[in-house]
Amino acid sequence: MVFSSYAFLLVFLPLTLIGFYALRAAGLRRLSVTFLLIASVAFYGAWSLGHLALLAASIAGNYFCGRYAASPAPDPARKGAMIAGVAGNIAL
């Protein structure tokens, strides 16, 4: 499924938005974020199951680079973590 396909524009996107905002309106903020995460994984999985592992590795790498960049580590090390995260994303 690609962003410009009718399946995405007329089915997947509206259902995802309705689900997300319905959960938000019900006061289930954490569940709405989890719903969005699951919908995102389903979208990328529908495109290519093989790329889900790459997506998971990218998410994990970005998470750990971000956590380190926000830590109380010395400033040059934090900047290095940020540069490594950006360079890793560009390399992918």
mmCIF file of C-alpha atoms in Angstrom:
data_model
loop_
_atom_site.group_PDB
_atom_site.id
_atom_site.type_symbol
_atom_site.label_atom_id
_atom_site.label_comp_id
_atom_site.label_asym_id
_atom_site.label_seq_id
_atom_site.Cartn_x
_atom_site.Cartn_y
_atom_site.Cartn_z
ATOM 1 C CA MET A 1 0.000 0.000 0.000
ATOM 2 C CA VAL A 2 1.358 3.427 -0.886
ATOM 3 C CA PHE A 3 0.258 6.847 0.331
ATOM 4 C CA SER A 4 -1.402 7.750 -2.966
ATOM 5 C CA SER A 5 -3.411 4.522 -3.360
ATOM 6 C CA TYR A 6 -7.184 4.500 -3.048
ATOM 7 C CA ALA A 7 -6.954 1.798 -0.379
ATOM 8 C CA PHE A 8 -4.884 4.133 1.784
ATOM 9 C CA LEU A 9 -6.773 7.361 1.077
ATOM 10 C CA LEU A 10 -10.318 5.996 1.232
ATOM 11 C CA VAL A 11 -10.057 3.153 3.755
ATOM 12 C CA PHE A 12 -6.918 3.025 5.880
ATOM 13 C CA LEU A 13 -6.435 6.732 6.586
ATOM 14 C CA PRO A 14 -10.071 7.503 7.516
ATOM 15 C CA LEU A 15 -10.350 4.426 9.754
ATOM 16 C CA THR A 16 -7.066 5.239 11.467
ATOM 17 C CA LEU A 17 -8.045 8.864 12.069
ATOM 18 C CA ILE A 18 -11.494 7.890 13.358
ATOM 19 C CA GLY A 19 -9.984 5.302 15.713
ATOM 20 C CA PHE A 20 -7.313 7.673 16.983
ATOM 21 C CA TYR A 21 -9.637 10.603 17.652
ATOM 22 C CA ALA A 22 -12.361 8.370 19.111
ATOM 23 C CA LEU A 23 -9.896 6.998 21.644
ATOM 24 C CA ARG A 24 -8.686 10.530 22.421
ATOM 25 C CA ALA A 25 -12.252 11.753 22.912
ATOM 26 C CA ALA A 26 -12.880 8.860 25.307
ATOM 27 C CA GLY A 27 -9.914 10.054 27.400
ATOM 28 C CA LEU A 28 -7.733 7.083 26.471
ATOM 29 C CA ARG A 29 -4.627 9.016 25.443
ATOM 30 C CA ARG A 30 -2.108 6.198 25.933
ATOM 31 C CA LEU A 31 -4.327 3.733 24.106
ATOM 32 C CA SER A 32 -4.718 6.183 21.221
ATOM 33 C CA VAL A 33 -0.946 6.374 20.837
ATOM 34 C CA THR A 34 -0.697 2.578 20.988
ATOM 35 C CA PHE A 35 -3.448 2.345 18.353
ATOM 36 C CA LEU A 36 -1.486 4.714 16.106
ATOM 37 C CA LEU A 37 1.673 2.662 16.583
ATOM 38 C CA ILE A 38 -0.143 -0.547 15.641
ATOM 39 C CA ALA A 39 -1.723 1.142 12.606
ATOM 40 C CA SER A 40 1.708 2.372 11.496
ATOM 41 C CA VAL A 41 3.231 -1.092 11.784
ATOM 42 C CA ALA A 42 0.258 -2.548 9.865
ATOM 43 C CA PHE A 43 0.715 0.053 7.124
ATOM 44 C CA TYR A 44 4.415 -0.657 6.669
ATOM 45 C CA GLY A 45 3.813 -4.411 7.029
ATOM 46 C CA ALA A 46 1.251 -4.292 4.232
ATOM 47 C CA TRP A 47 3.907 -2.754 2.011
ATOM 48 C CA SER A 48 6.739 -5.139 2.844
ATOM 49 C CA LEU A 49 7.053 -7.583 5.738
ATOM 50 C CA GLY A 50 10.788 -7.765 5.213
ATOM 51 C CA HIS A 51 11.231 -4.108 6.003
ATOM 52 C CA LEU A 52 9.568 -4.353 9.424
ATOM 53 C CA ALA A 53 12.823 -5.582 10.998
ATOM 54 C CA LEU A 54 14.660 -2.621 9.490
ATOM 55 C CA LEU A 55 11.972 -0.271 10.805
ATOM 56 C CA ALA A 56 12.196 -1.817 14.286
ATOM 57 C CA ALA A 57 15.985 -1.476 14.301
ATOM 58 C CA SER A 58 15.720 2.154 13.189
ATOM 59 C CA ILE A 59 13.180 2.935 15.905
ATOM 60 C CA ALA A 60 15.357 1.292 18.567
ATOM 61 C CA GLY A 61 18.492 3.096 17.391
ATOM 62 C CA ASN A 62 16.729 6.454 17.359
ATOM 63 C CA TYR A 63 15.286 5.814 20.810
ATOM 64 C CA PHE A 64 18.656 5.024 22.359
ATOM 65 C CA CYS A 65 20.438 7.899 20.600
ATOM 66 C CA GLY A 66 17.710 10.251 21.789
ATOM 67 C CA ARG A 67 17.851 8.955 25.355
ATOM 68 C CA TYR A 68 21.633 9.405 25.440
ATOM 69 C CA ALA A 69 21.465 12.852 23.839
ATOM 70 C CA ALA A 70 18.997 13.905 26.564
ATOM 71 C CA SER A 71 21.082 12.410 29.388
ATOM 72 C CA PRO A 72 23.345 14.363 31.733
ATOM 73 C CA ALA A 73 26.428 13.045 29.903
ATOM 74 C CA PRO A 74 29.160 15.503 28.889
ATOM 75 C CA ASP A 75 28.119 17.866 26.098
ATOM 76 C CA PRO A 76 30.411 16.508 23.323
ATOM 77 C CA ALA A 77 29.153 12.960 23.932
ATOM 78 C CA ARG A 78 25.520 14.071 23.714
ATOM 79 C CA LYS A 79 26.237 15.923 20.494
ATOM 80 C CA GLY A 80 27.948 12.795 19.142
ATOM 81 C CA ALA A 81 24.853 10.710 19.928
ATOM 82 C CA MET A 82 22.678 13.191 18.062
ATOM 83 C CA ILE A 83 25.014 13.197 15.058
ATOM 84 C CA ALA A 84 25.141 9.374 15.084
ATOM 85 C CA GLY A 85 21.335 9.198 15.098
ATOM 86 C CA VAL A 86 20.948 11.624 12.209
ATOM 87 C CA ALA A 87 23.747 9.966 10.212
ATOM 88 C CA GLY A 88 22.193 6.536 10.805
ATOM 89 C CA ASN A 89 18.830 7.740 9.515
ATOM 90 C CA ILE A 90 20.391 9.285 6.436
ATOM 91 C CA ALA A 91 22.412 6.121 5.797
ATOM 92 C CA LEU A 92 19.231 4.027 5.855
#
